Amino acid sequence: MVHSDSDPPLLNHYGTLLCHSTQCDEPQTRVTMEECQLPLIDLCDLGSDDEMVHRACAAAICKASSEWGFFQVVNHGISSQLVDKMRSEQVKLFRAPFETKATSGLLNNSYRWGSPRATCPNQFSWSEAYHVPLTKVSDEACYGDFKSLREVMTCFAAAMSELSRLLAGILTENLGHWKQASISNICDETTCFLRLNHYPACPISPEIFGLVPHTDSDFLTILCQDQVGGLQLMKDSKWVTVKPNKDALIVNIGDLFQAWSNDVYKSVEHKGIQRTSSRRCQKNRVQGWPSQVST
């Protein structure tokens, strides 16, 4: 495989970790994973004139958040045209030379790659990403030569934020202590981020993580996944592979929401598995809430 000048030096970093790894660093072994279909929820039902239909949809969201920590939503209000535009702009962004991405201060200087704190191969993520605060998404100074990216990202972030507020409202109302002010604070753009992820094709081994096993530390994550797949999550003490759905967005509960709900909702461990082709996805993350909301 020819290394592209757009790719970060993942191979060099991983090789260094291999050279310094110890016998206690057990290699990852690929096993055949059961493929699962996440709970699929049609958000059209929330707008139904039939109160029973509306309540059933809200109950399904809460049940999935309690039992799975993950679910999929369709008819979510984000057009396929906007998603396609976002993906197209993201392709152009990640195809830029590595030096441009790493040194030009793009998107609030938020470019990251690999796992800087990794001390062994099992802690390494074969990926690159931008982690952009929503407060910076509309800032012209963040985009450099990527002028067309700004308009698309602004629209995409606004649509994802609206969906975040809708879902957070349903989930908090179910807990019995819902207040509109709480939702405004939880989903305030100063606590939200838009993350653009790219998982370059790995020439070494399919056992390398695209993203190491983790739980999200935030409140709520909405993921727009491509069709290559690779997302796995822990269900009933075993890893299962999430089957991609081109029409759905994936929603998962973060650590903060689990804590705030007194463990009613579950923040579930998940990981990204490398594929032979590169993958891109977008996440909108509700990163936290002001201290007064947690009291």
PDB file of C-alpha atoms in Angstrom:
ATOM      1  CA  MET A   1       0.000   0.000   0.000  1.00  0.00           C
ATOM      2  CA  VAL A   2       1.395   3.374  -0.996  1.00  0.00           C
ATOM      3  CA  HIS A   3       1.400   5.924   1.773  1.00  0.00           C
ATOM      4  CA  SER A   4      -0.489   9.075   0.834  1.00  0.00           C
ATOM      5  CA  ASP A   5       0.876  12.463   1.835  1.00  0.00           C
ATOM      6  CA  SER A   6      -2.551  13.154   3.332  1.00  0.00           C
ATOM      7  CA  ASP A   7      -2.204  10.343   5.879  1.00  0.00           C
ATOM      8  CA  PRO A   8      -0.746  11.044   9.321  1.00  0.00           C
ATOM      9  CA  PRO A   9       2.380   9.022  10.279  1.00  0.00           C
ATOM     10  CA  LEU A  10       0.334   6.321  11.994  1.00  0.00           C
ATOM     11  CA  LEU A  11       2.588   3.515  10.797  1.00  0.00           C
ATOM     12  CA  ASN A  12       5.706   5.133  12.269  1.00  0.00           C
ATOM     13  CA  HIS A  13       4.049   5.719  15.637  1.00  0.00           C
ATOM     14  CA  TYR A  14       2.627   2.212  15.762  1.00  0.00           C
ATOM     15  CA  GLY A  15       6.018   0.741  14.839  1.00  0.00           C
ATOM     16  CA  THR A  16       7.637   2.626  17.704  1.00  0.00           C
ATOM     17  CA  LEU A  17       5.072   1.220  20.124  1.00  0.00           C
ATOM     18  CA  LEU A  18       5.714  -2.290  18.815  1.00  0.00           C
ATOM     19  CA  CYS A  19       9.449  -1.900  19.374  1.00  0.00           C
ATOM     20  CA  HIS A  20       8.908  -0.825  22.979  1.00  0.00           C
ATOM     21  CA  SER A  21       6.056  -3.199  23.820  1.00  0.00           C
ATOM     22  CA  THR A  22       6.512  -5.689  26.648  1.00  0.00           C
ATOM     23  CA  GLN A  23       5.425  -9.278  27.077  1.00  0.00           C
ATOM     24  CA  CYS A  24       2.424  -8.148  29.098  1.00  0.00           C
ATOM     25  CA  ASP A  25       1.007  -6.412  26.035  1.00  0.00           C
ATOM     26  CA  GLU A  26      -1.286  -9.140  24.754  1.00  0.00           C
ATOM     27  CA  PRO A  27      -2.064  -8.869  21.037  1.00  0.00           C
ATOM     28  CA  GLN A  28      -5.634  -8.406  19.934  1.00  0.00           C
ATOM     29  CA  THR A  29      -7.179 -11.492  18.357  1.00  0.00           C
ATOM     30  CA  ARG A  30      -9.892 -11.110  15.734  1.00  0.00           C
ATOM     31  CA  VAL A  31     -12.830 -13.402  16.339  1.00  0.00           C
ATOM     32  CA  THR A  32     -16.069 -13.647  14.419  1.00  0.00           C
ATOM     33  CA  MET A  33     -18.516 -11.202  15.958  1.00  0.00           C
ATOM     34  CA  GLU A  34     -22.264 -11.559  16.075  1.00  0.00           C
ATOM     35  CA  GLU A  35     -23.880  -8.835  13.981  1.00  0.00           C
ATOM     36  CA  CYS A  36     -26.660  -6.974  15.747  1.00  0.00           C
ATOM     37  CA  GLN A  37     -29.423  -4.653  14.687  1.00  0.00           C
ATOM     38  CA  LEU A  38     -29.681  -1.798  17.154  1.00  0.00           C
ATOM     39  CA  PRO A  39     -33.178  -0.769  18.280  1.00  0.00           C
ATOM     40  CA  LEU A  40     -34.583   1.238  15.379  1.00  0.00           C
ATOM     41  CA  ILE A  41     -36.880   4.137  16.243  1.00  0.00           C
ATOM     42  CA  ASP A  42     -38.932   6.179  13.784  1.00  0.00           C
ATOM     43  CA  LEU A  43     -38.996   9.736  15.072  1.00  0.00           C
ATOM     44  CA  CYS A  44     -41.975  10.547  12.857  1.00  0.00           C
ATOM     45  CA  ASP A  45     -44.069   8.976  15.593  1.00  0.00           C
ATOM     46  CA  LEU A  46     -43.164  11.821  17.950  1.00  0.00           C
ATOM     47  CA  GLY A  47     -45.224  14.146  15.752  1.00  0.00           C
ATOM     48  CA  SER A  48     -48.232  11.862  15.609  1.00  0.00           C
ATOM     49  CA  ASP A  49     -51.665  13.243  16.521  1.00  0.00           C
ATOM     50  CA  ASP A  50     -52.251   9.964  18.321  1.00  0.00           C
ATOM     51  CA  GLU A  51     -50.982  10.461  21.871  1.00  0.00           C
ATOM     52  CA  MET A  52     -50.496   6.715  22.304  1.00  0.00           C
ATOM     53  CA  VAL A  53     -48.190   6.592  19.282  1.00  0.00           C
ATOM     54  CA  HIS A  54     -46.186   9.554  20.616  1.00  0.00           C
ATOM     55  CA  ARG A  55     -45.829   7.956  24.051  1.00  0.00           C
ATOM     56  CA  ALA A  56     -44.830   4.601  22.579  1.00  0.00           C
ATOM     57  CA  CYS A  57     -42.032   6.261  20.589  1.00  0.00           C
ATOM     58  CA  ALA A  58     -40.750   8.145  23.637  1.00  0.00           C
ATOM     59  CA  ALA A  59     -40.903   4.933  25.683  1.00  0.00           C
ATOM     60  CA  ALA A  60     -38.901   3.075  23.010  1.00  0.00           C
ATOM     61  CA  ILE A  61     -36.159   5.730  23.171  1.00  0.00           C
ATOM     62  CA  CYS A  62     -35.950   5.438  26.953  1.00  0.00           C
ATOM     63  CA  LYS A  63     -36.032   1.635  26.901  1.00  0.00           C
ATOM     64  CA  ALA A  64     -33.213   1.438  24.357  1.00  0.00           C
ATOM     65  CA  SER A  65     -31.155   3.901  26.402  1.00  0.00           C
ATOM     66  CA  SER A  66     -31.612   1.734  29.497  1.00  0.00           C
ATOM     67  CA  GLU A  67     -31.127  -1.692  27.927  1.00  0.00           C
ATOM     68  CA  TRP A  68     -28.638  -0.986  25.159  1.00  0.00           C
ATOM     69  CA  GLY A  69     -27.184   2.491  25.715  1.00  0.00           C
ATOM     70  CA  PHE A  70     -27.344   2.706  21.910  1.00  0.00           C
ATOM     71  CA  PHE A  71     -30.155   3.040  19.379  1.00  0.00           C
ATOM     72  CA  GLN A  72     -30.792   4.166  15.810  1.00  0.00           C
ATOM     73  CA  VAL A  73     -33.204   6.836  14.626  1.00  0.00           C
ATOM     74  CA  VAL A  74     -34.783   7.344  11.201  1.00  0.00           C
ATOM     75  CA  ASN A  75     -36.884  10.255   9.969  1.00  0.00           C
ATOM     76  CA  HIS A  76     -34.705  12.375  12.221  1.00  0.00           C
ATOM     77  CA  GLY A  77     -35.065  15.599  10.269  1.00  0.00           C
ATOM     78  CA  ILE A  78     -31.554  15.734   8.817  1.00  0.00           C
ATOM     79  CA  SER A  79     -31.824  15.446   5.057  1.00  0.00           C
ATOM     80  CA  SER A  80     -29.811  12.926   3.080  1.00  0.00           C
ATOM     81  CA  GLN A  81     -28.678  15.814   0.876  1.00  0.00           C
ATOM     82  CA  LEU A  82     -27.121  17.589   3.860  1.00  0.00           C
ATOM     83  CA  VAL A  83     -25.468  14.373   5.034  1.00  0.00           C
ATOM     84  CA  ASP A  84     -24.043  13.792   1.540  1.00  0.00           C
ATOM     85  CA  LYS A  85     -22.719  17.361   1.373  1.00  0.00           C
ATOM     86  CA  MET A  86     -21.094  16.974   4.777  1.00  0.00           C
ATOM     87  CA  ARG A  87     -19.424  13.741   3.739  1.00  0.00           C
ATOM     88  CA  SER A  88     -18.211  15.276   0.483  1.00  0.00           C
ATOM     89  CA  GLU A  89     -16.672  18.233   2.306  1.00  0.00           C
ATOM     90  CA  GLN A  90     -15.150  15.913   4.863  1.00  0.00           C
ATOM     91  CA  VAL A  91     -13.494  13.850   2.127  1.00  0.00           C
ATOM     92  CA  LYS A  92     -11.867  17.000   0.745  1.00  0.00           C
ATOM     93  CA  LEU A  93     -10.750  18.049   4.219  1.00  0.00           C
ATOM     94  CA  PHE A  94      -9.046  14.776   5.105  1.00  0.00           C
ATOM     95  CA  ARG A  95      -7.440  14.499   1.664  1.00  0.00           C
ATOM     96  CA  ALA A  96      -5.478  17.671   2.371  1.00  0.00           C
ATOM     97  CA  PRO A  97      -1.753  17.127   2.979  1.00  0.00           C
ATOM     98  CA  PHE A  98      -0.936  16.023   6.488  1.00  0.00           C
ATOM     99  CA  GLU A  99       1.197  19.098   7.074  1.00  0.00           C
ATOM    100  CA  THR A 100      -1.738  21.335   6.196  1.00  0.00           C
ATOM    101  CA  LYS A 101      -4.024  19.530   8.607  1.00  0.00           C
ATOM    102  CA  ALA A 102      -1.449  19.443  11.388  1.00  0.00           C
ATOM    103  CA  THR A 103      -0.012  22.947  11.217  1.00  0.00           C
ATOM    104  CA  SER A 104      -2.492  25.373   9.592  1.00  0.00           C
ATOM    105  CA  GLY A 105      -4.807  25.759  12.603  1.00  0.00           C
ATOM    106  CA  LEU A 106      -7.870  24.480  10.735  1.00  0.00           C
ATOM    107  CA  LEU A 107     -11.147  24.153  12.647  1.00  0.00           C
ATOM    108  CA  ASN A 108      -9.934  25.827  15.818  1.00  0.00           C
ATOM    109  CA  ASN A 109      -6.610  23.974  15.612  1.00  0.00           C
ATOM    110  CA  SER A 110      -8.448  20.805  16.654  1.00  0.00           C
ATOM    111  CA  TYR A 111      -6.753  18.224  14.426  1.00  0.00           C
ATOM    112  CA  ARG A 112      -5.598  15.080  16.226  1.00  0.00           C
ATOM    113  CA  TRP A 113      -4.327  11.728  15.042  1.00  0.00           C
ATOM    114  CA  GLY A 114      -3.369   8.404  16.597  1.00  0.00           C
ATOM    115  CA  SER A 115      -3.052   8.083  20.366  1.00  0.00           C
ATOM    116  CA  PRO A 116      -0.340  10.375  21.773  1.00  0.00           C
ATOM    117  CA  ARG A 117      -0.609   8.845  25.251  1.00  0.00           C
ATOM    118  CA  ALA A 118      -0.455   5.226  24.088  1.00  0.00           C
ATOM    119  CA  THR A 119       2.323   3.192  25.706  1.00  0.00           C
ATOM    120  CA  CYS A 120       1.597  -0.116  23.931  1.00  0.00           C
ATOM    121  CA  PRO A 121      -0.006  -1.182  20.630  1.00  0.00           C
ATOM    122  CA  ASN A 122      -3.305  -2.142  22.264  1.00  0.00           C
ATOM    123  CA  GLN A 123      -3.834   1.491  23.265  1.00  0.00           C
ATOM    124  CA  PHE A 124      -3.363   2.860  19.756  1.00  0.00           C
ATOM    125  CA  SER A 125      -6.201   4.163  17.547  1.00  0.00           C
ATOM    126  CA  TRP A 126      -5.570   4.142  13.794  1.00  0.00           C
ATOM    127  CA  SER A 127      -7.502   7.311  13.080  1.00  0.00           C
ATOM    128  CA  GLU A 128      -7.476  11.070  12.653  1.00  0.00           C
ATOM    129  CA  ALA A 129     -10.099  13.586  13.692  1.00  0.00           C
ATOM    130  CA  TYR A 130     -11.195  17.180  14.217  1.00  0.00           C
ATOM    131  CA  HIS A 131     -12.983  17.977  17.480  1.00  0.00           C
ATOM    132  CA  VAL A 132     -14.679  21.327  16.940  1.00  0.00           C
ATOM    133  CA  PRO A 133     -16.604  23.304  19.592  1.00  0.00           C
ATOM    134  CA  LEU A 134     -19.993  24.372  18.233  1.00  0.00           C
ATOM    135  CA  THR A 135     -19.149  27.928  19.235  1.00  0.00           C
ATOM    136  CA  LYS A 136     -16.407  27.869  16.572  1.00  0.00           C
ATOM    137  CA  VAL A 137     -18.289  26.167  13.745  1.00  0.00           C
ATOM    138  CA  SER A 138     -19.432  29.433  12.151  1.00  0.00           C
ATOM    139  CA  ASP A 139     -16.105  31.237  12.685  1.00  0.00           C
ATOM    140  CA  GLU A 140     -14.666  32.127   9.256  1.00  0.00           C
ATOM    141  CA  ALA A 141     -11.152  32.188  10.667  1.00  0.00           C
ATOM    142  CA  CYS A 142     -11.319  28.426  11.323  1.00  0.00           C
ATOM    143  CA  TYR A 143     -11.620  27.347   7.695  1.00  0.00           C
ATOM    144  CA  GLY A 144      -8.625  28.683   5.804  1.00  0.00           C
ATOM    145  CA  ASP A 145      -8.967  27.661   2.162  1.00  0.00           C
ATOM    146  CA  PHE A 146     -11.904  25.335   2.891  1.00  0.00           C
ATOM    147  CA  LYS A 147     -14.542  28.013   2.316  1.00  0.00           C
ATOM    148  CA  SER A 148     -17.356  25.686   1.230  1.00  0.00           C
ATOM    149  CA  LEU A 149     -16.945  23.585   4.374  1.00  0.00           C
ATOM    150  CA  ARG A 150     -18.142  26.407   6.629  1.00  0.00           C
ATOM    151  CA  GLU A 151     -21.667  26.680   5.238  1.00  0.00           C
ATOM    152  CA  VAL A 152     -22.220  22.920   5.248  1.00  0.00           C
ATOM    153  CA  MET A 153     -20.797  22.419   8.737  1.00  0.00           C
ATOM    154  CA  THR A 154     -22.891  25.267  10.122  1.00  0.00           C
ATOM    155  CA  CYS A 155     -26.097  23.727   8.733  1.00  0.00           C
ATOM    156  CA  PHE A 156     -25.099  20.227   9.798  1.00  0.00           C
ATOM    157  CA  ALA A 157     -24.179  21.272  13.330  1.00  0.00           C
ATOM    158  CA  ALA A 158     -27.448  23.197  13.743  1.00  0.00           C
ATOM    159  CA  ALA A 159     -29.499  20.199  12.592  1.00  0.00           C
ATOM    160  CA  MET A 160     -27.628  17.792  14.873  1.00  0.00           C
ATOM    161  CA  SER A 161     -28.003  20.179  17.808  1.00  0.00           C
ATOM    162  CA  GLU A 162     -31.760  20.375  17.287  1.00  0.00           C
ATOM    163  CA  LEU A 163     -31.952  16.586  17.288  1.00  0.00           C
ATOM    164  CA  SER A 164     -29.820  16.457  20.438  1.00  0.00           C
ATOM    165  CA  ARG A 165     -32.236  18.777  22.236  1.00  0.00           C
ATOM    166  CA  LEU A 166     -35.224  16.695  21.143  1.00  0.00           C
ATOM    167  CA  LEU A 167     -33.733  13.432  22.397  1.00  0.00           C
ATOM    168  CA  ALA A 168     -32.341  14.920  25.601  1.00  0.00           C
ATOM    169  CA  GLY A 169     -35.771  16.390  26.371  1.00  0.00           C
ATOM    170  CA  ILE A 170     -37.473  13.013  26.010  1.00  0.00           C
ATOM    171  CA  LEU A 171     -34.872  11.214  28.089  1.00  0.00           C
ATOM    172  CA  THR A 172     -34.861  13.738  30.914  1.00  0.00           C
ATOM    173  CA  GLU A 173     -38.655  14.012  31.008  1.00  0.00           C
ATOM    174  CA  ASN A 174     -38.763  10.269  31.567  1.00  0.00           C
ATOM    175  CA  LEU A 175     -36.654  10.713  34.708  1.00  0.00           C
ATOM    176  CA  GLY A 176     -39.307  12.865  36.339  1.00  0.00           C
ATOM    177  CA  HIS A 177     -37.226  16.006  36.841  1.00  0.00           C
ATOM    178  CA  TRP A 178     -37.548  17.668  33.448  1.00  0.00           C
ATOM    179  CA  LYS A 179     -37.266  21.419  33.141  1.00  0.00           C
ATOM    180  CA  GLN A 180     -36.911  23.339  29.913  1.00  0.00           C
ATOM    181  CA  ALA A 181     -34.101  25.345  31.489  1.00  0.00           C
ATOM    182  CA  SER A 182     -32.230  22.116  32.124  1.00  0.00           C
ATOM    183  CA  ILE A 183     -32.447  21.130  28.478  1.00  0.00           C
ATOM    184  CA  SER A 184     -31.193  24.548  27.402  1.00  0.00           C
ATOM    185  CA  ASN A 185     -28.179  24.190  29.688  1.00  0.00           C
ATOM    186  CA  ILE A 186     -27.434  20.597  28.788  1.00  0.00           C
ATOM    187  CA  CYS A 187     -27.526  21.307  25.052  1.00  0.00           C
ATOM    188  CA  ASP A 188     -25.999  24.766  25.170  1.00  0.00           C
ATOM    189  CA  GLU A 189     -23.572  25.108  22.283  1.00  0.00           C
ATOM    190  CA  THR A 190     -20.757  26.064  24.651  1.00  0.00           C
ATOM    191  CA  THR A 191     -20.805  22.459  25.911  1.00  0.00           C
ATOM    192  CA  CYS A 192     -21.248  20.774  22.513  1.00  0.00           C
ATOM    193  CA  PHE A 193     -18.768  19.602  19.915  1.00  0.00           C
ATOM    194  CA  LEU A 194     -18.851  18.376  16.336  1.00  0.00           C
ATOM    195  CA  ARG A 195     -16.276  15.683  15.734  1.00  0.00           C
ATOM    196  CA  LEU A 196     -15.155  14.643  12.254  1.00  0.00           C
ATOM    197  CA  ASN A 197     -13.515  11.217  12.201  1.00  0.00           C
ATOM    198  CA  HIS A 198     -11.481   9.480   9.524  1.00  0.00           C
ATOM    199  CA  TYR A 199     -10.136   5.937   9.789  1.00  0.00           C
ATOM    200  CA  PRO A 200      -7.489   5.508   7.060  1.00  0.00           C
ATOM    201  CA  ALA A 201      -7.016   2.050   5.580  1.00  0.00           C
ATOM    202  CA  CYS A 202      -4.495   0.109   7.669  1.00  0.00           C
ATOM    203  CA  PRO A 203      -1.794  -1.840   5.775  1.00  0.00           C
ATOM    204  CA  ILE A 204      -0.729  -3.953   8.745  1.00  0.00           C
ATOM    205  CA  SER A 205      -3.503  -5.982  10.263  1.00  0.00           C
ATOM    206  CA  PRO A 206      -7.299  -5.956  10.772  1.00  0.00           C
ATOM    207  CA  GLU A 207      -6.688  -6.498  14.488  1.00  0.00           C
ATOM    208  CA  ILE A 208      -5.596  -2.886  14.955  1.00  0.00           C
ATOM    209  CA  PHE A 209      -8.229  -0.629  16.480  1.00  0.00           C
ATOM    210  CA  GLY A 210      -9.657   2.254  14.512  1.00  0.00           C
ATOM    211  CA  LEU A 211     -10.732   3.510  17.925  1.00  0.00           C
ATOM    212  CA  VAL A 212      -9.757   1.748  21.149  1.00  0.00           C
ATOM    213  CA  PRO A 213     -12.479   0.385  23.492  1.00  0.00           C
ATOM    214  CA  HIS A 214     -13.982   3.218  25.525  1.00  0.00           C
ATOM    215  CA  THR A 215     -17.132   4.814  26.829  1.00  0.00           C
ATOM    216  CA  ASP A 216     -18.004   8.370  25.820  1.00  0.00           C
ATOM    217  CA  SER A 217     -17.381  10.811  28.652  1.00  0.00           C
ATOM    218  CA  ASP A 218     -20.023  13.214  27.374  1.00  0.00           C
ATOM    219  CA  PHE A 219     -23.782  13.473  27.847  1.00  0.00           C
ATOM    220  CA  LEU A 220     -25.118  12.265  24.510  1.00  0.00           C
ATOM    221  CA  THR A 221     -23.510  11.360  21.172  1.00  0.00           C
ATOM    222  CA  ILE A 222     -25.158  11.248  17.758  1.00  0.00           C
ATOM    223  CA  LEU A 223     -23.143   9.417  15.119  1.00  0.00           C
ATOM    224  CA  CYS A 224     -23.510   9.621  11.347  1.00  0.00           C
ATOM    225  CA  GLN A 225     -21.776   6.428  10.220  1.00  0.00           C
ATOM    226  CA  ASP A 226     -20.758   5.418   6.707  1.00  0.00           C
ATOM    227  CA  GLN A 227     -21.582   2.057   5.165  1.00  0.00           C
ATOM    228  CA  VAL A 228     -18.144   0.490   5.610  1.00  0.00           C
ATOM    229  CA  GLY A 229     -19.018  -0.370   9.201  1.00  0.00           C
ATOM    230  CA  GLY A 230     -16.641  -1.251  12.018  1.00  0.00           C
ATOM    231  CA  LEU A 231     -18.559  -0.097  15.103  1.00  0.00           C
ATOM    232  CA  GLN A 232     -18.754  -2.727  17.845  1.00  0.00           C
ATOM    233  CA  LEU A 233     -20.310  -2.448  21.284  1.00  0.00           C
ATOM    234  CA  MET A 234     -20.522  -4.502  24.448  1.00  0.00           C
ATOM    235  CA  LYS A 235     -23.875  -6.240  24.895  1.00  0.00           C
ATOM    236  CA  ASP A 236     -24.522  -8.942  27.505  1.00  0.00           C
ATOM    237  CA  SER A 237     -20.780  -9.185  28.245  1.00  0.00           C
ATOM    238  CA  LYS A 238     -19.750  -9.810  24.638  1.00  0.00           C
ATOM    239  CA  TRP A 239     -18.760  -7.696  21.663  1.00  0.00           C
ATOM    240  CA  VAL A 240     -21.310  -7.382  18.865  1.00  0.00           C
ATOM    241  CA  THR A 241     -20.950  -5.692  15.488  1.00  0.00           C
ATOM    242  CA  VAL A 242     -23.416  -2.950  14.568  1.00  0.00           C
ATOM    243  CA  LYS A 243     -24.873  -3.391  11.102  1.00  0.00           C
ATOM    244  CA  PRO A 244     -24.763  -0.070   9.216  1.00  0.00           C
ATOM    245  CA  ASN A 245     -28.062   1.515   8.168  1.00  0.00           C
ATOM    246  CA  LYS A 246     -27.713   4.205   5.510  1.00  0.00           C
ATOM    247  CA  ASP A 247     -30.936   5.940   6.572  1.00  0.00           C
ATOM    248  CA  ALA A 248     -30.271   6.007  10.313  1.00  0.00           C
ATOM    249  CA  LEU A 249     -28.244   7.999  12.797  1.00  0.00           C
ATOM    250  CA  ILE A 250     -26.795   6.213  15.816  1.00  0.00           C
ATOM    251  CA  VAL A 251     -27.384   7.670  19.272  1.00  0.00           C
ATOM    252  CA  ASN A 252     -25.531   6.629  22.399  1.00  0.00           C
ATOM    253  CA  ILE A 253     -25.573   7.582  26.046  1.00  0.00           C
ATOM    254  CA  GLY A 254     -22.430   9.056  27.612  1.00  0.00           C
ATOM    255  CA  ASP A 255     -20.962   8.737  31.096  1.00  0.00           C
ATOM    256  CA  LEU A 256     -22.433  12.038  32.250  1.00  0.00           C
ATOM    257  CA  PHE A 257     -25.967  11.039  31.310  1.00  0.00           C
ATOM    258  CA  GLN A 258     -25.577   7.689  33.069  1.00  0.00           C
ATOM    259  CA  ALA A 259     -24.434   9.474  36.215  1.00  0.00           C
ATOM    260  CA  TRP A 260     -27.145  12.158  35.962  1.00  0.00           C
ATOM    261  CA  SER A 261     -29.836   9.497  35.535  1.00  0.00           C
ATOM    262  CA  ASN A 262     -28.575   7.503  38.538  1.00  0.00           C
ATOM    263  CA  ASP A 263     -27.746   4.618  36.188  1.00  0.00           C
ATOM    264  CA  VAL A 264     -31.184   4.499  34.571  1.00  0.00           C
ATOM    265  CA  TYR A 265     -29.471   5.011  31.213  1.00  0.00           C
ATOM    266  CA  LYS A 266     -26.315   3.102  30.309  1.00  0.00           C
ATOM    267  CA  SER A 267     -23.054   4.361  28.903  1.00  0.00           C
ATOM    268  CA  VAL A 268     -21.782   1.314  27.031  1.00  0.00           C
ATOM    269  CA  GLU A 269     -18.237   0.398  26.046  1.00  0.00           C
ATOM    270  CA  HIS A 270     -17.652   0.439  22.295  1.00  0.00           C
ATOM    271  CA  LYS A 271     -14.798   0.451  19.800  1.00  0.00           C
ATOM    272  CA  GLY A 272     -13.974   0.924  16.142  1.00  0.00           C
ATOM    273  CA  ILE A 273     -12.511  -1.991  14.199  1.00  0.00           C
ATOM    274  CA  GLN A 274     -10.299  -1.365  11.202  1.00  0.00           C
ATOM    275  CA  ARG A 275     -11.431  -2.278   7.711  1.00  0.00           C
ATOM    276  CA  THR A 276      -9.492  -2.634   4.485  1.00  0.00           C
ATOM    277  CA  SER A 277     -11.023   0.596   3.170  1.00  0.00           C
ATOM    278  CA  SER A 278     -10.982   3.953   4.884  1.00  0.00           C
ATOM    279  CA  ARG A 279     -14.019   5.215   6.800  1.00  0.00           C
ATOM    280  CA  ARG A 280     -15.394   8.608   7.704  1.00  0.00           C
ATOM    281  CA  CYS A 281     -18.095   9.601  10.129  1.00  0.00           C
ATOM    282  CA  GLN A 282     -19.404  12.631  11.949  1.00  0.00           C
ATOM    283  CA  LYS A 283     -20.356  12.908  15.594  1.00  0.00           C
ATOM    284  CA  ASN A 284     -22.258  15.562  17.420  1.00  0.00           C
ATOM    285  CA  ARG A 285     -21.448  15.360  21.093  1.00  0.00           C
ATOM    286  CA  VAL A 286     -23.197  17.004  24.019  1.00  0.00           C
ATOM    287  CA  GLN A 287     -20.115  17.252  26.149  1.00  0.00           C
ATOM    288  CA  GLY A 288     -21.427  18.306  29.544  1.00  0.00           C
ATOM    289  CA  TRP A 289     -23.646  20.630  31.498  1.00  0.00           C
ATOM    290  CA  PRO A 290     -23.221  23.556  33.924  1.00  0.00           C
ATOM    291  CA  SER A 291     -22.781  22.556  37.563  1.00  0.00           C
ATOM    292  CA  GLN A 292     -26.193  23.862  38.513  1.00  0.00           C
ATOM    293  CA  VAL A 293     -27.890  21.249  36.340  1.00  0.00           C
ATOM    294  CA  SER A 294     -26.208  18.383  38.178  1.00  0.00           C
ATOM    295  CA  THR A 295     -27.350  19.526  41.575  1.00  0.00           C
TER     296      THR A 295
END
